[in-house]
Tab-separated table of C-alpha atoms in Angstrom:
chain	number	residue	atom	x	y	z
X	1	MET	CA	0.000	0.000	0.000
X	2	PRO	CA	2.765	2.562	0.733
X	3	SER	CA	4.284	1.859	-2.679
X	4	VAL	CA	0.911	2.312	-4.371
X	5	LEU	CA	0.363	5.594	-2.554
X	6	LEU	CA	3.797	6.875	-3.560
X	7	LEU	CA	3.224	5.952	-7.216
X	8	ALA	CA	-0.234	7.530	-7.169
X	9	THR	CA	1.110	10.731	-5.617
X	10	PHE	CA	4.226	11.263	-7.703
X	11	LEU	CA	3.309	9.532	-10.998
X	12	LEU	CA	-0.435	9.104	-11.485
X	13	GLY	CA	-1.308	12.395	-9.777
X	14	PRO	CA	0.733	14.634	-12.113
X	15	VAL	CA	-0.533	12.709	-15.156
X	16	ILE	CA	-4.169	13.277	-14.142
X	17	TRP	CA	-3.518	16.936	-13.325
X	18	SER	CA	-1.731	17.403	-16.649
X	19	PHE	CA	-4.622	15.732	-18.493
X	20	TYR	CA	-7.063	18.136	-16.830
X	21	GLY	CA	-4.812	21.089	-17.644
X	22	SER	CA	-5.042	20.253	-21.343
X	23	PHE	CA	-8.758	21.162	-21.165
X	24	THR	CA	-8.090	24.642	-19.769
X	25	ASN	CA	-6.785	27.937	-21.099
X	26	SER	CA	-4.027	28.057	-18.495
X	27	ALA	CA	-1.263	30.492	-19.450
X	28	LEU	CA	2.188	31.462	-18.276
X	29	SER	CA	1.195	35.078	-17.694
X	30	GLY	CA	-1.842	37.314	-17.822
X	31	PRO	CA	-5.346	36.764	-16.406
X	32	ASN	CA	-5.445	33.110	-17.524
X	33	ALA	CA	-2.374	32.394	-15.409
X	34	LYS	CA	-4.241	33.408	-12.247
X	35	ASN	CA	-7.700	32.099	-13.106
X	36	PRO	CA	-7.575	29.433	-15.845
X	37	GLN	CA	-10.941	28.424	-17.240
X	38	PHE	CA	-12.185	25.040	-18.443
X	39	ILE	CA	-12.574	25.263	-22.240
X	40	GLY	CA	-13.322	21.632	-23.148
X	41	LEU	CA	-11.798	20.271	-26.332
X	42	LYS	CA	-10.759	23.641	-27.762
X	43	ASN	CA	-7.023	22.976	-27.347
X	44	TYR	CA	-7.338	19.647	-29.153
X	45	VAL	CA	-9.458	21.156	-31.932
X	46	ASP	CA	-6.872	23.903	-32.396
X	47	LEU	CA	-4.168	21.237	-32.379
X	48	MET	CA	-5.841	19.323	-35.201
X	49	ASN	CA	-6.065	22.551	-37.230
X	50	ASP	CA	-2.447	23.526	-36.539
X	51	PRO	CA	-0.337	22.819	-39.658
X	52	VAL	CA	2.775	22.378	-37.498
X	53	PHE	CA	1.307	19.546	-35.399
X	54	PRO	CA	1.082	16.812	-38.095
X	55	LEU	CA	4.635	17.646	-39.196
X	56	SER	CA	5.813	17.419	-35.589
X	57	LEU	CA	4.041	14.079	-35.133
X	58	ILE	CA	5.670	12.671	-38.284
X	59	VAL	CA	9.085	13.994	-37.227
X	60	THR	CA	8.638	12.349	-33.812
X	61	LEU	CA	7.708	8.981	-35.308
X	62	VAL	CA	10.626	9.124	-37.757
X	63	PHE	CA	13.003	10.079	-34.950
X	64	VAL	CA	11.818	7.218	-32.713
X	65	ILE	CA	11.686	4.546	-35.418
X	66	VAL	CA	14.979	5.368	-37.146
X	67	SER	CA	17.134	6.324	-34.160
X	68	ALA	CA	15.771	3.899	-31.543
X	69	ILE	CA	13.950	0.932	-33.062
X	70	ILE	CA	16.370	0.616	-35.988
X	71	GLY	CA	19.525	2.511	-35.043
X	72	GLN	CA	20.166	1.864	-31.356
X	73	ASN	CA	18.574	-1.583	-31.387
X	74	VAL	CA	20.382	-2.988	-34.429
X	75	LEU	CA	23.717	-1.315	-33.698
X	76	GLY	CA	23.591	-2.327	-30.044
X	77	MET	CA	22.961	-5.966	-30.944
X	78	SER	CA	25.657	-5.915	-33.637
X	79	ILE	CA	28.261	-4.583	-31.207
X	80	ALA	CA	27.221	-7.134	-28.562
X	81	LEU	CA	27.573	-9.981	-31.084
X	82	LEU	CA	30.970	-8.748	-32.244
X	83	MET	CA	32.217	-8.327	-28.685
X	84	GLN	CA	31.350	-11.973	-28.037
X	85	ARG	CA	34.055	-12.961	-30.514
X	86	ALA	CA	36.563	-10.226	-29.675
X	87	ASN	CA	39.395	-10.775	-27.250
X	88	HIS	CA	39.226	-9.243	-23.789
X	89	VAL	CA	41.355	-6.178	-24.579
X	90	VAL	CA	39.453	-5.225	-27.739
X	91	GLY	CA	36.121	-5.879	-26.036
X	92	SER	CA	37.039	-3.664	-23.077
X	93	ILE	CA	38.177	-0.793	-25.335
X	94	VAL	CA	35.069	-0.946	-27.537
X	95	GLY	CA	32.770	-1.260	-24.537
X	96	THR	CA	34.365	1.731	-22.834
X	97	LEU	CA	34.102	3.906	-25.944
X	98	VAL	CA	30.441	3.025	-26.477
X	99	VAL	CA	29.429	3.428	-22.828
X	100	ALA	CA	31.306	6.743	-22.523
X	101	ALA	CA	28.699	8.514	-24.666
X	102	TRP	CA	25.888	7.037	-22.581
X	103	VAL	CA	27.234	8.065	-19.166
X	104	LEU	CA	27.824	11.664	-20.223
X	105	PRO	CA	25.237	14.155	-18.936
X	106	GLU	CA	22.708	14.795	-21.686
X	107	ILE	CA	23.559	18.483	-21.911
X	108	VAL	CA	27.271	17.662	-22.369
X	109	ALA	CA	26.502	15.040	-25.031
X	110	ALA	CA	24.250	17.560	-26.786
X	111	PHE	CA	26.989	20.212	-26.954
X	112	ILE	CA	29.474	17.609	-28.229
X	113	ALA	CA	27.030	16.617	-30.981
X	114	TYR	CA	26.424	20.277	-31.828
X	115	ALA	CA	30.162	20.913	-32.078
X	116	TYR	CA	30.540	17.891	-34.340
X	117	PHE	CA	27.722	18.702	-36.783
X	118	SER	CA	27.864	22.515	-36.812
X	119	ASN	CA	28.905	24.367	-39.959
X	120	ASP	CA	32.505	24.827	-38.752
X	121	GLY	CA	32.448	21.694	-36.647
X	122	THR	CA	34.547	18.574	-36.471
X	123	LEU	CA	32.754	16.685	-39.244
X	124	ASN	CA	33.201	19.419	-41.861
X	125	GLN	CA	36.821	19.930	-40.816
X	126	LEU	CA	37.492	16.231	-41.333
X	127	LEU	CA	35.805	16.386	-44.734
X	128	ALA	CA	37.924	19.430	-45.615
X	129	LEU	CA	41.068	17.357	-45.061
X	130	ILE	CA	40.099	15.187	-48.048
X	131	GLY	CA	38.992	18.136	-50.158
X	132	VAL	CA	35.240	17.840	-49.564
X	133	THR	CA	33.156	20.861	-48.575
X	134	GLY	CA	30.558	19.675	-46.120
X	135	PRO	CA	27.089	21.216	-45.874
X	136	ASN	CA	25.600	22.960	-42.866
X	137	TRP	CA	24.284	19.713	-41.386
X	138	LEU	CA	22.100	21.328	-38.714
X	139	PHE	CA	20.386	23.497	-41.326
X	140	SER	CA	20.301	21.288	-44.431
X	141	PHE	CA	19.933	17.870	-42.773
X	142	PRO	CA	18.757	18.512	-39.196
X	143	MET	CA	16.975	15.159	-38.770
X	144	VAL	CA	20.011	13.229	-39.990
X	145	ALA	CA	22.187	15.033	-37.451
X	146	ILE	CA	19.930	14.529	-34.432
X	147	ILE	CA	19.203	10.893	-35.363
X	148	LEU	CA	22.919	10.095	-35.605
X	149	ALA	CA	23.567	11.967	-32.353
X	150	ASN	CA	20.833	10.045	-30.547
X	151	VAL	CA	22.116	6.718	-31.912
X	152	TRP	CA	25.638	7.628	-30.770
X	153	ARG	CA	24.457	8.475	-27.278
X	154	GLY	CA	21.904	5.693	-26.726
X	155	THR	CA	23.428	2.599	-28.341
X	156	ALA	CA	25.291	1.629	-25.151
X	157	PHE	CA	22.063	0.726	-23.354
X	158	SER	CA	21.013	-1.737	-26.068
X	159	MET	CA	24.532	-3.152	-26.207
X	160	LEU	CA	24.534	-3.860	-22.457
X	161	VAL	CA	21.066	-5.449	-22.578
X	162	TYR	CA	22.050	-7.746	-25.436
X	163	GLN	CA	25.399	-8.605	-23.873
X	164	ALA	CA	23.562	-9.886	-20.808
X	165	ALA	CA	20.984	-11.725	-22.937
X	166	LEU	CA	23.594	-13.404	-25.154
X	167	GLN	CA	25.397	-14.757	-22.101
X	168	ASP	CA	22.252	-16.732	-21.235
X	169	VAL	CA	22.164	-18.508	-24.613
X	170	PRO	CA	23.428	-22.089	-23.936
X	171	THR	CA	26.694	-22.675	-25.764
X	172	GLU	CA	25.899	-26.371	-26.263
X	173	ILE	CA	22.952	-25.471	-28.490
X	174	THR	CA	25.021	-23.234	-30.770
X	175	GLU	CA	27.840	-25.795	-30.815
X	176	ALA	CA	25.382	-28.518	-31.818
X	177	ALA	CA	24.115	-26.287	-34.621
X	178	MET	CA	27.703	-25.766	-35.810
X	179	VAL	CA	28.225	-29.515	-35.865
X	180	ASP	CA	25.069	-29.849	-37.971
X	181	GLY	CA	26.549	-27.377	-40.477
X	182	ALA	CA	24.616	-24.217	-39.555
X	183	GLY	CA	26.446	-21.027	-40.510
X	184	GLY	CA	26.739	-17.872	-38.446
X	185	VAL	CA	23.690	-16.196	-39.998
X	186	GLN	CA	21.583	-19.336	-39.608
X	187	ARG	CA	22.574	-19.688	-35.937
X	188	LEU	CA	21.684	-16.026	-35.371
X	189	ILE	CA	18.255	-16.260	-37.051
X	190	TYR	CA	17.107	-19.683	-35.863
X	191	ILE	CA	18.786	-19.994	-32.444
X	192	THR	CA	20.071	-16.739	-30.935
X	193	LEU	CA	17.253	-14.327	-31.826
X	194	PRO	CA	14.384	-16.665	-30.801
X	195	MET	CA	16.083	-17.332	-27.456
X	196	ILE	CA	16.472	-13.635	-26.606
X	197	LYS	CA	13.078	-12.438	-27.887
X	198	THR	CA	12.004	-11.283	-24.438
X	199	SER	CA	15.124	-9.143	-24.074
X	200	ILE	CA	14.557	-7.686	-27.542
X	201	SER	CA	10.963	-6.686	-26.734
X	202	THR	CA	11.939	-5.220	-23.363
X	203	ASN	CA	14.836	-3.271	-24.866
X	204	LEU	CA	12.639	-1.927	-27.662
X	205	MET	CA	10.053	-0.691	-25.178
X	206	LEU	CA	12.617	1.064	-22.978
X	207	ILE	CA	14.576	2.778	-25.754
X	208	THR	CA	11.374	3.783	-27.569
X	209	LEU	CA	9.949	5.539	-24.517
X	210	GLN	CA	13.323	7.090	-23.737
X	211	THR	CA	13.760	8.422	-27.277
X	212	LEU	CA	10.185	9.696	-27.386
X	213	SER	CA	10.990	12.048	-24.496
X	214	VAL	CA	14.353	13.334	-25.804
X	215	PHE	CA	14.404	17.115	-25.535
X	216	THR	CA	17.807	18.513	-24.534
X	217	LEU	CA	19.696	16.912	-27.431
X	218	ILE	CA	17.338	18.382	-30.049
X	219	TRP	CA	17.010	21.742	-28.325
X	220	VAL	CA	20.757	22.321	-28.114
X	221	MET	CA	21.438	21.140	-31.677
X	222	THR	CA	18.582	22.709	-33.679
X	223	LYS	CA	15.896	24.113	-31.332
X	224	GLY	CA	13.432	22.294	-33.567
X	225	GLY	CA	14.450	24.191	-36.694
X	226	PRO	CA	14.843	25.180	-39.350
X	227	ALA	CA	11.133	25.978	-39.764
X	228	SER	CA	10.012	23.122	-37.449
X	229	ALA	CA	11.888	20.571	-39.596
X	230	SER	CA	13.226	18.865	-36.469
X	231	SER	CA	10.523	19.896	-33.996
X	232	THR	CA	9.430	16.730	-32.184
X	233	LEU	CA	6.428	16.712	-29.849
X	234	PRO	CA	8.473	17.562	-26.698
X	235	VAL	CA	10.071	20.521	-28.498
X	236	LEU	CA	6.715	21.714	-29.857
X	237	ALA	CA	5.154	21.439	-26.384
X	238	TYR	CA	7.992	23.518	-24.925
X	239	HIS	CA	7.614	26.156	-27.648
X	240	GLU	CA	3.884	26.540	-27.059
X	241	ALA	CA	3.938	26.353	-23.258
X	242	PHE	CA	7.044	28.325	-22.295
X	243	GLN	CA	7.898	30.518	-25.287
X	244	PHE	CA	4.370	31.461	-26.340
X	245	GLY	CA	3.009	31.139	-22.783
X	246	ASP	CA	0.046	28.892	-23.678
X	247	ILE	CA	0.331	26.261	-20.936
X	248	GLY	CA	-2.996	24.602	-21.730
X	249	TYR	CA	-2.142	24.157	-25.408
X	250	GLY	CA	1.346	22.886	-24.601
X	251	THR	CA	-0.133	20.427	-22.109
X	252	ALA	CA	-2.480	19.126	-24.807
X	253	ILE	CA	0.573	18.371	-26.969
X	254	ALA	CA	2.210	16.616	-24.021
X	255	THR	CA	-0.954	14.534	-23.592
X	256	ILE	CA	-0.793	13.456	-27.235
X	257	MET	CA	2.829	12.473	-26.654
X	258	LEU	CA	1.688	10.410	-23.674
X	259	VAL	CA	-0.853	8.646	-25.885
X	260	VAL	CA	1.803	7.886	-28.514
X	261	GLY	CA	4.039	6.408	-25.811
X	262	ALA	CA	1.132	4.349	-24.466
X	263	ILE	CA	0.472	2.931	-27.942
X	264	PHE	CA	4.088	1.841	-28.340
X	265	ALA	CA	4.151	0.417	-24.799
X	266	THR	CA	0.924	-1.517	-25.403
X	267	ILE	CA	2.330	-3.081	-28.557
X	268	TYR	CA	5.477	-4.209	-26.754
X	269	VAL	CA	3.520	-5.542	-23.747
X	270	LEU	CA	1.305	-7.563	-26.091
X	271	LEU	CA	4.432	-8.963	-27.758
X	272	LEU	CA	5.835	-9.941	-24.364
X	273	ARG	CA	2.558	-11.605	-23.371
X	274	SER	CA	2.393	-13.577	-26.615
X	275	GLU	CA	5.944	-14.797	-26.009
X	276	ASP	CA	5.044	-15.874	-22.459
X	277	GLN	CA	2.010	-17.764	-23.760
X	278	VAL	CA	4.172	-19.561	-26.333
X	279	LYS	CA	6.559	-20.589	-23.558
């Protein structure tokens, strides 16, 4: 009961209060800041008529799918598989380099990524050494830059999850498959992946929800620009609530983000349940 009360107070309570706030005209300043009024679905109607919102929703989905579900997940598993075959020294060096980006404070990682992709940054200076003039990545290809930055920073988590999962795969099964003539790809597809399905689903759920809430990295690198080209839902909510002062409207965007996260989480939970039923 104490645990339930704590969760209700510090987790469920703010969610309910935020949900209610999305139906008000609460503002950061002015008369609506002191006496917000209940306005029903007006914020959500305005949201559906806002041309920036569908773009922001698409940008968010692209960011989550490409940088988390594909990027961090696949790269993390690939590194974990390679480290299984590497010697101890190489494995330690690679592991340290990958984890270093993950343990950095998010604001520090964001400034490093900005310095790397900026117009006069490290990437363009490296390209200049081979005679190539690089573009302004944060202006011309903002989504590419923030996706790569998020993959760089978040891959370590997936790598650690898959390292632990791969250690639980019985070696006698893979050795028996090798004796039967199964190649590396066949062993991966028919033995390793099926045996770590639960870890895959759990990892996907965690990195998806984590990536969905990324704010600092995008804000430092592009501030959602140019022209909302990299404005995900958290960035759009911040713009509306704290730059334009419309707290109620910004809270409505945050509620939509909560719904998107719940949809992803539900899909992963259903996958986990189906795996448990098969077992």
